[in-house]
Amino acid sequence: MKYPAPLIAGSTIGVTAFSSGIGEAHEARYQFVLEYLNSLQFRVIEGNCLRGQSKHVSACVEERASELMQFLMDDEIDAIAPPWGGELAMELLPHLDFEKLANAKPKWILGFSDISTITSVITSRLGWATVHCS
């Protein structure tokens, strides 16, 4: 098992929607969480697929997969956290390049429910430890 480095003050968390994005009704809740992460001195990078909602997803599958791959390959990012699950994270799996990811720096991937379709494959294919949490 490959364990990513522990998150500490100054660690970078990439936030992108694997499935559902943040709608206007949830913006205040997201801002509360963002303020908390900032208070712990985490650096947060927001993806382009974070906001928006159309037919249960934040963006088309190609955009969501491309952004996730970008975050997974970025050595400056220490963890990836979607705002929540949804229904269609599994659509991303055929678009992930596991050969490239085999050489990437392991990073924490956080989530539960729908996100488990990604984390279980990352763990089984790459041997990265992931976190099942809300």
PDB file of C-alpha atoms in Angstrom:
ATOM      1  CA  MET A   1       0.000   0.000   0.000  1.00  0.00           C
ATOM      2  CA  LYS A   2       1.262   3.467  -0.901  1.00  0.00           C
ATOM      3  CA  TYR A   3       0.347   6.015   1.741  1.00  0.00           C
ATOM      4  CA  PRO A   4       0.385   9.666   0.687  1.00  0.00           C
ATOM      5  CA  ALA A   5       2.102  12.105   3.022  1.00  0.00           C
ATOM      6  CA  PRO A   6      -0.029  13.297   5.942  1.00  0.00           C
ATOM      7  CA  LEU A   7      -1.833  16.584   5.391  1.00  0.00           C
ATOM      8  CA  ILE A   8      -0.311  19.465   7.338  1.00  0.00           C
ATOM      9  CA  ALA A   9      -0.613  23.241   7.340  1.00  0.00           C
ATOM     10  CA  GLY A  10       0.386  24.340   3.862  1.00  0.00           C
ATOM     11  CA  SER A  11      -0.815  21.150   2.140  1.00  0.00           C
ATOM     12  CA  THR A  12      -2.805  21.679  -1.049  1.00  0.00           C
ATOM     13  CA  ILE A  13      -6.288  20.242  -1.498  1.00  0.00           C
ATOM     14  CA  GLY A  14      -7.800  20.158  -4.973  1.00  0.00           C
ATOM     15  CA  VAL A  15     -11.587  20.378  -4.993  1.00  0.00           C
ATOM     16  CA  THR A  16     -13.399  19.118  -8.077  1.00  0.00           C
ATOM     17  CA  ALA A  17     -16.753  17.492  -8.687  1.00  0.00           C
ATOM     18  CA  PHE A  18     -16.514  13.842  -9.759  1.00  0.00           C
ATOM     19  CA  SER A  19     -20.298  13.830 -10.186  1.00  0.00           C
ATOM     20  CA  SER A  20     -22.589  16.533  -8.824  1.00  0.00           C
ATOM     21  CA  GLY A  21     -21.340  20.082  -8.566  1.00  0.00           C
ATOM     22  CA  ILE A  22     -22.155  22.847  -6.137  1.00  0.00           C
ATOM     23  CA  GLY A  23     -25.438  24.499  -6.955  1.00  0.00           C
ATOM     24  CA  GLU A  24     -26.399  27.975  -5.861  1.00  0.00           C
ATOM     25  CA  ALA A  25     -28.394  26.571  -2.932  1.00  0.00           C
ATOM     26  CA  HIS A  26     -25.235  24.941  -1.507  1.00  0.00           C
ATOM     27  CA  GLU A  27     -22.775  27.795  -1.981  1.00  0.00           C
ATOM     28  CA  ALA A  28     -23.041  29.052   1.620  1.00  0.00           C
ATOM     29  CA  ARG A  29     -22.308  25.573   2.993  1.00  0.00           C
ATOM     30  CA  TYR A  30     -19.284  25.223   0.696  1.00  0.00           C
ATOM     31  CA  GLN A  31     -17.978  28.662   1.733  1.00  0.00           C
ATOM     32  CA  PHE A  32     -18.249  27.618   5.405  1.00  0.00           C
ATOM     33  CA  VAL A  33     -16.118  24.514   4.717  1.00  0.00           C
ATOM     34  CA  LEU A  34     -13.661  26.541   2.640  1.00  0.00           C
ATOM     35  CA  GLU A  35     -13.205  29.040   5.478  1.00  0.00           C
ATOM     36  CA  TYR A  36     -12.560  26.166   7.882  1.00  0.00           C
ATOM     37  CA  LEU A  37      -9.922  24.628   5.587  1.00  0.00           C
ATOM     38  CA  ASN A  38      -8.276  28.030   5.222  1.00  0.00           C
ATOM     39  CA  SER A  39      -8.264  28.439   9.023  1.00  0.00           C
ATOM     40  CA  LEU A  40      -6.245  25.201   9.197  1.00  0.00           C
ATOM     41  CA  GLN A  41      -3.821  26.785   6.715  1.00  0.00           C
ATOM     42  CA  PHE A  42      -4.592  24.407   3.866  1.00  0.00           C
ATOM     43  CA  ARG A  43      -4.234  25.778   0.366  1.00  0.00           C
ATOM     44  CA  VAL A  44      -7.350  25.038  -1.699  1.00  0.00           C
ATOM     45  CA  ILE A  45      -7.408  24.849  -5.491  1.00  0.00           C
ATOM     46  CA  GLU A  46     -10.863  24.856  -7.023  1.00  0.00           C
ATOM     47  CA  GLY A  47     -11.437  23.048 -10.295  1.00  0.00           C
ATOM     48  CA  ASN A  48     -13.514  24.376 -13.165  1.00  0.00           C
ATOM     49  CA  CYS A  49     -15.925  21.462 -12.714  1.00  0.00           C
ATOM     50  CA  LEU A  50     -16.725  22.366  -9.120  1.00  0.00           C
ATOM     51  CA  ARG A  51     -19.747  24.529  -9.770  1.00  0.00           C
ATOM     52  CA  GLY A  52     -22.676  23.968 -12.015  1.00  0.00           C
ATOM     53  CA  GLN A  53     -25.336  21.361 -12.263  1.00  0.00           C
ATOM     54  CA  SER A  54     -26.975  19.907 -15.342  1.00  0.00           C
ATOM     55  CA  LYS A  55     -28.729  16.540 -15.301  1.00  0.00           C
ATOM     56  CA  HIS A  56     -27.076  15.442 -12.009  1.00  0.00           C
ATOM     57  CA  VAL A  57     -23.492  16.345 -12.997  1.00  0.00           C
ATOM     58  CA  SER A  58     -21.291  19.432 -12.870  1.00  0.00           C
ATOM     59  CA  ALA A  59     -19.922  19.075 -16.424  1.00  0.00           C
ATOM     60  CA  CYS A  60     -19.677  16.550 -19.229  1.00  0.00           C
ATOM     61  CA  VAL A  61     -17.793  13.332 -18.502  1.00  0.00           C
ATOM     62  CA  GLU A  62     -14.771  14.350 -20.592  1.00  0.00           C
ATOM     63  CA  GLU A  63     -14.316  17.611 -18.664  1.00  0.00           C
ATOM     64  CA  ARG A  64     -14.735  15.954 -15.263  1.00  0.00           C
ATOM     65  CA  ALA A  65     -12.301  13.155 -16.161  1.00  0.00           C
ATOM     66  CA  SER A  66      -9.751  15.564 -17.632  1.00  0.00           C
ATOM     67  CA  GLU A  67      -9.820  17.731 -14.530  1.00  0.00           C
ATOM     68  CA  LEU A  68      -9.511  14.727 -12.224  1.00  0.00           C
ATOM     69  CA  MET A  69      -6.520  13.450 -14.250  1.00  0.00           C
ATOM     70  CA  GLN A  70      -4.937  16.905 -14.079  1.00  0.00           C
ATOM     71  CA  PHE A  71      -5.319  16.961 -10.291  1.00  0.00           C
ATOM     72  CA  LEU A  72      -4.074  13.371  -9.915  1.00  0.00           C
ATOM     73  CA  MET A  73      -0.957  14.122 -11.971  1.00  0.00           C
ATOM     74  CA  ASP A  74      -0.168  17.452 -10.268  1.00  0.00           C
ATOM     75  CA  ASP A  75       2.591  16.879  -7.699  1.00  0.00           C
ATOM     76  CA  GLU A  76       1.679  20.143  -5.958  1.00  0.00           C
ATOM     77  CA  ILE A  77      -1.708  18.712  -4.951  1.00  0.00           C
ATOM     78  CA  ASP A  78      -1.643  16.576  -1.794  1.00  0.00           C
ATOM     79  CA  ALA A  79      -5.316  15.585  -1.615  1.00  0.00           C
ATOM     80  CA  ILE A  80      -8.401  15.636  -3.816  1.00  0.00           C
ATOM     81  CA  ALA A  81     -11.816  16.207  -2.302  1.00  0.00           C
ATOM     82  CA  PRO A  82     -15.082  16.427  -4.193  1.00  0.00           C
ATOM     83  CA  PRO A  83     -17.817  18.538  -2.585  1.00  0.00           C
ATOM     84  CA  TRP A  84     -19.906  15.335  -2.319  1.00  0.00           C
ATOM     85  CA  GLY A  85     -20.901  12.369  -4.426  1.00  0.00           C
ATOM     86  CA  GLY A  86     -23.738  12.107  -6.859  1.00  0.00           C
ATOM     87  CA  GLU A  87     -24.593   9.275  -9.193  1.00  0.00           C
ATOM     88  CA  LEU A  88     -22.163   9.246 -12.088  1.00  0.00           C
ATOM     89  CA  ALA A  89     -18.554   9.230 -10.854  1.00  0.00           C
ATOM     90  CA  MET A  90     -18.136   5.776 -12.404  1.00  0.00           C
ATOM     91  CA  GLU A  91     -18.422   7.416 -15.831  1.00  0.00           C
ATOM     92  CA  LEU A  92     -14.900   8.774 -15.260  1.00  0.00           C
ATOM     93  CA  LEU A  93     -13.200   5.384 -14.960  1.00  0.00           C
ATOM     94  CA  PRO A  94     -12.788   4.617 -18.705  1.00  0.00           C
ATOM     95  CA  HIS A  95     -11.240   8.076 -19.145  1.00  0.00           C
ATOM     96  CA  LEU A  96      -8.517   7.720 -16.498  1.00  0.00           C
ATOM     97  CA  ASP A  97      -5.027   6.858 -17.752  1.00  0.00           C
ATOM     98  CA  PHE A  98      -3.796   4.316 -15.203  1.00  0.00           C
ATOM     99  CA  GLU A  99      -0.441   3.905 -16.979  1.00  0.00           C
ATOM    100  CA  LYS A 100       0.308   7.602 -16.400  1.00  0.00           C
ATOM    101  CA  LEU A 101      -1.080   7.454 -12.879  1.00  0.00           C
ATOM    102  CA  ALA A 102       1.263   4.565 -11.997  1.00  0.00           C
ATOM    103  CA  ASN A 103       4.096   7.141 -12.032  1.00  0.00           C
ATOM    104  CA  ALA A 104       2.213   9.896 -10.212  1.00  0.00           C
ATOM    105  CA  LYS A 105       2.811  10.954  -6.627  1.00  0.00           C
ATOM    106  CA  PRO A 106       0.122   9.274  -4.488  1.00  0.00           C
ATOM    107  CA  LYS A 107      -2.338  11.691  -2.968  1.00  0.00           C
ATOM    108  CA  TRP A 108      -5.272  11.355  -0.646  1.00  0.00           C
ATOM    109  CA  ILE A 109      -8.639  11.020  -2.344  1.00  0.00           C
ATOM    110  CA  LEU A 110     -11.461  11.720   0.070  1.00  0.00           C
ATOM    111  CA  GLY A 111     -15.123  10.848  -0.236  1.00  0.00           C
ATOM    112  CA  PHE A 112     -17.895   8.332   0.195  1.00  0.00           C
ATOM    113  CA  SER A 113     -20.927   6.924  -1.575  1.00  0.00           C
ATOM    114  CA  ASP A 114     -20.569   7.592  -5.313  1.00  0.00           C
ATOM    115  CA  ILE A 115     -16.903   8.570  -4.830  1.00  0.00           C
ATOM    116  CA  SER A 116     -16.186   4.987  -3.717  1.00  0.00           C
ATOM    117  CA  THR A 117     -16.444   3.903  -7.349  1.00  0.00           C
ATOM    118  CA  ILE A 118     -13.278   5.938  -7.978  1.00  0.00           C
ATOM    119  CA  THR A 119     -11.406   5.344  -4.714  1.00  0.00           C
ATOM    120  CA  SER A 120     -11.844   1.565  -4.773  1.00  0.00           C
ATOM    121  CA  VAL A 121     -10.384   1.393  -8.291  1.00  0.00           C
ATOM    122  CA  ILE A 122      -7.520   3.782  -7.422  1.00  0.00           C
ATOM    123  CA  THR A 123      -6.661   1.585  -4.441  1.00  0.00           C
ATOM    124  CA  SER A 124      -6.917  -1.710  -6.324  1.00  0.00           C
ATOM    125  CA  ARG A 125      -5.147  -0.556  -9.523  1.00  0.00           C
ATOM    126  CA  LEU A 126      -2.509   1.798  -8.058  1.00  0.00           C
ATOM    127  CA  GLY A 127      -2.198   0.620  -4.467  1.00  0.00           C
ATOM    128  CA  TRP A 128      -2.878   4.115  -3.108  1.00  0.00           C
ATOM    129  CA  ALA A 129      -4.510   4.413   0.287  1.00  0.00           C
ATOM    130  CA  THR A 130      -7.702   6.466   0.042  1.00  0.00           C
ATOM    131  CA  VAL A 131     -10.115   7.787   2.639  1.00  0.00           C
ATOM    132  CA  HIS A 132     -13.778   6.801   2.921  1.00  0.00           C
ATOM    133  CA  CYS A 133     -15.312   9.792   4.693  1.00  0.00           C
ATOM    134  CA  SER A 134     -17.906  12.553   4.469  1.00  0.00           C
TER     135      SER A 134
END
